[in-house]
Short mmCIF file of C-alpha atoms in Angstrom, two decimals:
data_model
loop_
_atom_site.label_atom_id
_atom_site.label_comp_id
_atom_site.label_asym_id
_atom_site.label_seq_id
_atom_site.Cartn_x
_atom_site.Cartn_y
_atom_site.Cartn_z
CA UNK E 16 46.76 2.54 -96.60
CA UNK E 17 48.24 4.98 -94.08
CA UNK E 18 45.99 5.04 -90.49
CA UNK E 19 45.90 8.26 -88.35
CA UNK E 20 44.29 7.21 -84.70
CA UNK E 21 41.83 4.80 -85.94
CA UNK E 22 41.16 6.53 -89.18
CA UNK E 23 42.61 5.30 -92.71
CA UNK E 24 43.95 7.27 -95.11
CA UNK E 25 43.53 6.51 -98.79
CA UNK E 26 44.37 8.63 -102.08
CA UNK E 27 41.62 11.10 -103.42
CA UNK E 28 42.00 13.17 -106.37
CA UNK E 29 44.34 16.34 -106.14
CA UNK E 30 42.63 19.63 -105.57
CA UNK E 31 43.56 23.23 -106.33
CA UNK E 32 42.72 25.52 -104.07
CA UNK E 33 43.89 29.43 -104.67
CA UNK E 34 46.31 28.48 -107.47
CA UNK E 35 48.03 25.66 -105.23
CA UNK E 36 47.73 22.13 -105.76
CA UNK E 37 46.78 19.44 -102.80
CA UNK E 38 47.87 16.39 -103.63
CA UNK E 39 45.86 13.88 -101.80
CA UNK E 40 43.64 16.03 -100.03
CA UNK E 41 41.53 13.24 -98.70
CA UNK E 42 45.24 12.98 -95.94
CA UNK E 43 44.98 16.87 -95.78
CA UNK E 44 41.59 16.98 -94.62
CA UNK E 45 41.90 13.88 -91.98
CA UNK E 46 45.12 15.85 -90.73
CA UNK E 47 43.13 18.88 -90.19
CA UNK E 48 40.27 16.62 -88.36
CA UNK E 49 42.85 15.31 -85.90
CA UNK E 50 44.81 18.74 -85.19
CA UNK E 51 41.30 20.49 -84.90
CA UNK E 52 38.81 18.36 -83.45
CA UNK E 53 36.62 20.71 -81.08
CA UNK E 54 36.77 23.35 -84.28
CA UNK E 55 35.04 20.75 -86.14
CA UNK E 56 32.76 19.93 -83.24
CA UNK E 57 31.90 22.73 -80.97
CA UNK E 58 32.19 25.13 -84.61
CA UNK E 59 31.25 23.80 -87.47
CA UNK E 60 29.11 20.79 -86.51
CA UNK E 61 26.30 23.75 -85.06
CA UNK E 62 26.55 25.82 -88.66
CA UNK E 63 23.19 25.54 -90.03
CA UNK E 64 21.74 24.93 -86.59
CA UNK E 65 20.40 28.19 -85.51
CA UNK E 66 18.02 30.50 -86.92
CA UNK E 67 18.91 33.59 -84.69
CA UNK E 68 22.30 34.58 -84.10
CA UNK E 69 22.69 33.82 -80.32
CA UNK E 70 25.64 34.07 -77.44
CA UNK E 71 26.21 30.22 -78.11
CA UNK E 72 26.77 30.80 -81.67
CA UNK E 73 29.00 33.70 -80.80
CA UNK E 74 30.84 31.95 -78.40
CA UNK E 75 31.94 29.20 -80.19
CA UNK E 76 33.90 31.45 -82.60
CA UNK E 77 35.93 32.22 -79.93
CA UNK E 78 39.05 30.44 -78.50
CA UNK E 79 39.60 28.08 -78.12
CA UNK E 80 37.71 27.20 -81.71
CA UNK E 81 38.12 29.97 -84.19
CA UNK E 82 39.82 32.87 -82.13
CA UNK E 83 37.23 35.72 -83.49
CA UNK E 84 38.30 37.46 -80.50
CA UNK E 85 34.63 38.69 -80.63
CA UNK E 86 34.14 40.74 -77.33
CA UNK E 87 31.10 40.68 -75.34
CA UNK E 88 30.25 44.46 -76.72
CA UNK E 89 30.53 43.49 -79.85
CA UNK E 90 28.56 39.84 -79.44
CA UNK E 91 25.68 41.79 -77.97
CA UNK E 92 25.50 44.00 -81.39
CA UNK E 93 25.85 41.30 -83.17
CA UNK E 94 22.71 39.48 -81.63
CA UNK E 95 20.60 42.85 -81.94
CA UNK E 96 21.82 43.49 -85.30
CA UNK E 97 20.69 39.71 -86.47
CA UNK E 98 17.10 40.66 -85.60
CA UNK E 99 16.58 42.86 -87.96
CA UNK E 100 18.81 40.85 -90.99
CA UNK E 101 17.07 40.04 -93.80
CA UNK E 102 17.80 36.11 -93.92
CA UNK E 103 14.82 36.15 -96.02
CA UNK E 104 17.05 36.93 -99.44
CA UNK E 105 19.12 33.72 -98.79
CA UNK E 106 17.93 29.76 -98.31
CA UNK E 107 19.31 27.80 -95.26
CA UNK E 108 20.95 25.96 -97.69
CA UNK E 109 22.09 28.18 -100.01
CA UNK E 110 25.57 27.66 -101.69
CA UNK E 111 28.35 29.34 -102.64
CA UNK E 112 28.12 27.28 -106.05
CA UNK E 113 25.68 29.50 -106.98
CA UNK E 114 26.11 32.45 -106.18
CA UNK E 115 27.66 33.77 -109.84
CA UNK E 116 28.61 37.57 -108.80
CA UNK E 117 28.30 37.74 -112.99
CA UNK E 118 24.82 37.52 -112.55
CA UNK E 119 22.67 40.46 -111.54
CA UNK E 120 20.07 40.21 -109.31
CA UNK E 121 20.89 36.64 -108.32
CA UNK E 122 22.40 34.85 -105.29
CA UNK E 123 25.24 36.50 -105.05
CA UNK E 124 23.47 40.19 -104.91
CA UNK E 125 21.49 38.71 -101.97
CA UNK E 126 24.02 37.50 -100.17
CA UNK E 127 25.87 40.71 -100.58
CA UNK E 128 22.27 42.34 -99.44
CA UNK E 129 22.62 40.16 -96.63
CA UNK E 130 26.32 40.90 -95.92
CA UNK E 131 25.85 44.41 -96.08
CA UNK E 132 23.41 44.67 -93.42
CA UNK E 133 26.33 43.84 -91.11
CA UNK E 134 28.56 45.83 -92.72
CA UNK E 135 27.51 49.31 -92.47
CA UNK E 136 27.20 50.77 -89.61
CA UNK E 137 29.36 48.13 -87.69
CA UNK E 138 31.38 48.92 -84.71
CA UNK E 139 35.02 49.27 -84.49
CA UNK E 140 36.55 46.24 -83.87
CA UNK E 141 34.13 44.33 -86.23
CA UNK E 142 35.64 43.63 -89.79
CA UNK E 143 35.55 41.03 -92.54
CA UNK E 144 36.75 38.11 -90.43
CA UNK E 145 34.72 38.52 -87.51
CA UNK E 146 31.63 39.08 -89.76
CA UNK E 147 32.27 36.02 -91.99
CA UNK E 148 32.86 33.57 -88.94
CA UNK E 149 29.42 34.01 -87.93
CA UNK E 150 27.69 34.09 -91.33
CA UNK E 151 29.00 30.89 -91.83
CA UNK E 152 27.74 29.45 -89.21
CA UNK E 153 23.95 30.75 -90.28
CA UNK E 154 24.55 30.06 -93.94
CA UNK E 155 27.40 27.45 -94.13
CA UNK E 156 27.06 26.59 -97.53
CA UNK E 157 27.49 30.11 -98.87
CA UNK E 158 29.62 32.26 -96.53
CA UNK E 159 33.10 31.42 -96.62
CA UNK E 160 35.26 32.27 -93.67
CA UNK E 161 37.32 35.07 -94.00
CA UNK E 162 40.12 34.86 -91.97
CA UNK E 163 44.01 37.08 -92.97
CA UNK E 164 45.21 33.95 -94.29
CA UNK E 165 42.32 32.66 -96.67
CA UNK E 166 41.91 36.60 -97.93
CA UNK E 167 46.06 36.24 -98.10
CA UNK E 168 45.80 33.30 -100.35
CA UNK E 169 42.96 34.21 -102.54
CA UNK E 170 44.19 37.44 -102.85
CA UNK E 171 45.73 37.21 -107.05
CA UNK E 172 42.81 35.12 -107.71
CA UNK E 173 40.42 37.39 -105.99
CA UNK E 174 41.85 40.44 -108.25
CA UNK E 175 41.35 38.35 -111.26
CA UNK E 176 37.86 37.08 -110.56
CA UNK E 177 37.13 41.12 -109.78
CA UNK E 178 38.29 41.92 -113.40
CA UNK E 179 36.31 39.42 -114.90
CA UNK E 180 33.06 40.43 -113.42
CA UNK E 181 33.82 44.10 -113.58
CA UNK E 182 33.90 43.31 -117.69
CA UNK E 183 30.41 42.14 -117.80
CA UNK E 184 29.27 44.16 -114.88
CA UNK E 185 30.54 47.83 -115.10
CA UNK E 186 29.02 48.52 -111.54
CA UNK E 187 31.57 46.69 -109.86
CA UNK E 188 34.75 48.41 -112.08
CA UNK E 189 36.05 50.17 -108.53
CA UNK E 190 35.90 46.62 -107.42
CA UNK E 191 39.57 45.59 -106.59
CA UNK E 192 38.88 41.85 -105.32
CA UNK E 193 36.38 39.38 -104.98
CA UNK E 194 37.34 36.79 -103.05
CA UNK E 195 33.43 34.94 -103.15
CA UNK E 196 33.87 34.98 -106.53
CA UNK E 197 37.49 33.23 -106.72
CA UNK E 198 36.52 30.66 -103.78
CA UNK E 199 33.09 29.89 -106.14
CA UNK E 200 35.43 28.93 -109.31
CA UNK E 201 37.29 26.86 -107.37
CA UNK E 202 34.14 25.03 -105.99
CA UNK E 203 32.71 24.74 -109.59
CA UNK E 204 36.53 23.63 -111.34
CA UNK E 205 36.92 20.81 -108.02
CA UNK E 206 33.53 19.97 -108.12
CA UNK E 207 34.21 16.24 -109.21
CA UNK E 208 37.40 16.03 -106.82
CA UNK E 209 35.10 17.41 -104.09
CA UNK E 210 32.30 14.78 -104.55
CA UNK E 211 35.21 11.77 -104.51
CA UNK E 212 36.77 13.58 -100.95
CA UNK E 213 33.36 13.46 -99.13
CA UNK E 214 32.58 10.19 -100.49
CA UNK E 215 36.21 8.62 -99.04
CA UNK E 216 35.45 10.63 -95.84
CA UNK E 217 32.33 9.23 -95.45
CA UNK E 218 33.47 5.40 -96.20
CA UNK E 219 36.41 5.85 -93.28
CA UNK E 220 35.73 4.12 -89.90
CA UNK E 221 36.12 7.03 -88.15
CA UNK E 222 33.24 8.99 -86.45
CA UNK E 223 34.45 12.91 -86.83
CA UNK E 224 35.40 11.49 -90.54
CA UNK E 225 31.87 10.15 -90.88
CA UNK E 226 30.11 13.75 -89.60
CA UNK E 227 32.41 16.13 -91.70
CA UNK E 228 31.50 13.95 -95.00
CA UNK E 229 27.58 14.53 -93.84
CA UNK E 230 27.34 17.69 -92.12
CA UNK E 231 30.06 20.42 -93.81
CA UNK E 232 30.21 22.20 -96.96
CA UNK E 233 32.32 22.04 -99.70
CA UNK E 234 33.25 25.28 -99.08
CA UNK E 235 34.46 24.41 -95.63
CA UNK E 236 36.62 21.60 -97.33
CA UNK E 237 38.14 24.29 -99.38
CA UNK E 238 39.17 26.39 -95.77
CA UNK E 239 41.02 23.49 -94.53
CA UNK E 240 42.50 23.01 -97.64
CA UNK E 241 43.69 26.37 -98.49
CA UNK E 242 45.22 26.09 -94.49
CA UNK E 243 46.99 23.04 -96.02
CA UNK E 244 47.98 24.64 -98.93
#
């Protein structure tokens, strides 16, 4: 057994995360605890929290957690834009499991519904990143966070996934990517390897260990994963 500050490190089963293999991603994840404690903390332990998007929400995507570089212009539309969302289309708990973008009128419409209500009209300044790291933290379990280097990663799988739905669903044939889509697969194709990580996570003696098996989503695992990656 290897120990990291208190915590110790066992062997999990590998996980593939955009077409690259993790090893032992039960070490992967613990390294990614240690480096980024307050993320883990002041970020993702309040996902799922909130029902309104508020300035505490908003400012812990900022530095020194998750660098949204979300400006106070653009955290006050944010906030008046959330009151008229329609969170009503997708569960607290919703996941990114189900959301099958092959399926029409299903979870993965909504949360595009949902999505798009941020989306249009937004103002300049506001894109995919900075609209994904505060989804998540109102829908955790379905949202995946967005950021140049996840989008970078995903990006061959995301243009295959986009293929494959356009094929059974000809509305989406100017579609070039879909990176939900390709983050879902790999969530339903680690799904076993997932289960065994959180387990091992929540069996370490070590209390940021112990919250992350309880409180995150797989999908989160999958972020710090692809980082490792």
């Amino acid at each position: 057994m290897e120990e990291r500050d208190g915590c110790e490190v066992g062997q999990t089963a590998p996980i593939t995360v955009a077409g690259r293999t993790i090893g032992n991603p039960l070490a992967a994840v613990i390294a990614y605890l240690k480096e980024h404690p307050g993320t883990v903390r002041h970020y993702d332990l309040i996902a799922g929290t909130s029902s309104n998007v508020t300035a505490r929400l908003i400012k812990a995507t900022r530095m020194p957690w998750m660098a949204s570089r979300i400006t106070a212009r653009e955290e006050a539309w944010f906030i008046h834009r959330a009151r008229s969302a329609p969170w009503d289309l997708v569960a607290p708990d919703a996941l990114l499991h189900d959301a099958d973008a092959a399926q029409p009128d299903g979870l993965y419409d909504a949360a595009s519904a949902l999505w798009d209500h941020f989306w249009t009209d937004r103002p300049r300044g506001v894109a995919v990143a900075k609209i994904s790291k505060v989804l998540y933290l109102m829908r955790p379990g379905l949202y995946p966070i967005l950021d140049n280097r996840l989008r970078s990663s995903y990006g061959p799988a995301a243009k295959a996934a986009a293929r494959d739905v356009a094929a059974r669903r000809p509305e989406f044939a100017d579609c070039r990517r879909m990176t939900w889509e390709a983050v879902r697969r790999d969530l339903l194709s680690n799904e076993a390897a997932l289960r065994e990580l959180r387990s091992a996570l929540g069996d370490i003696d070590c209390i940021l260990a112990s919250e992350a098996s309880a409180k995150l989503s797989d999908n989160r695992f999958l972020d710090m994963l692809t980082w490792a990656a």
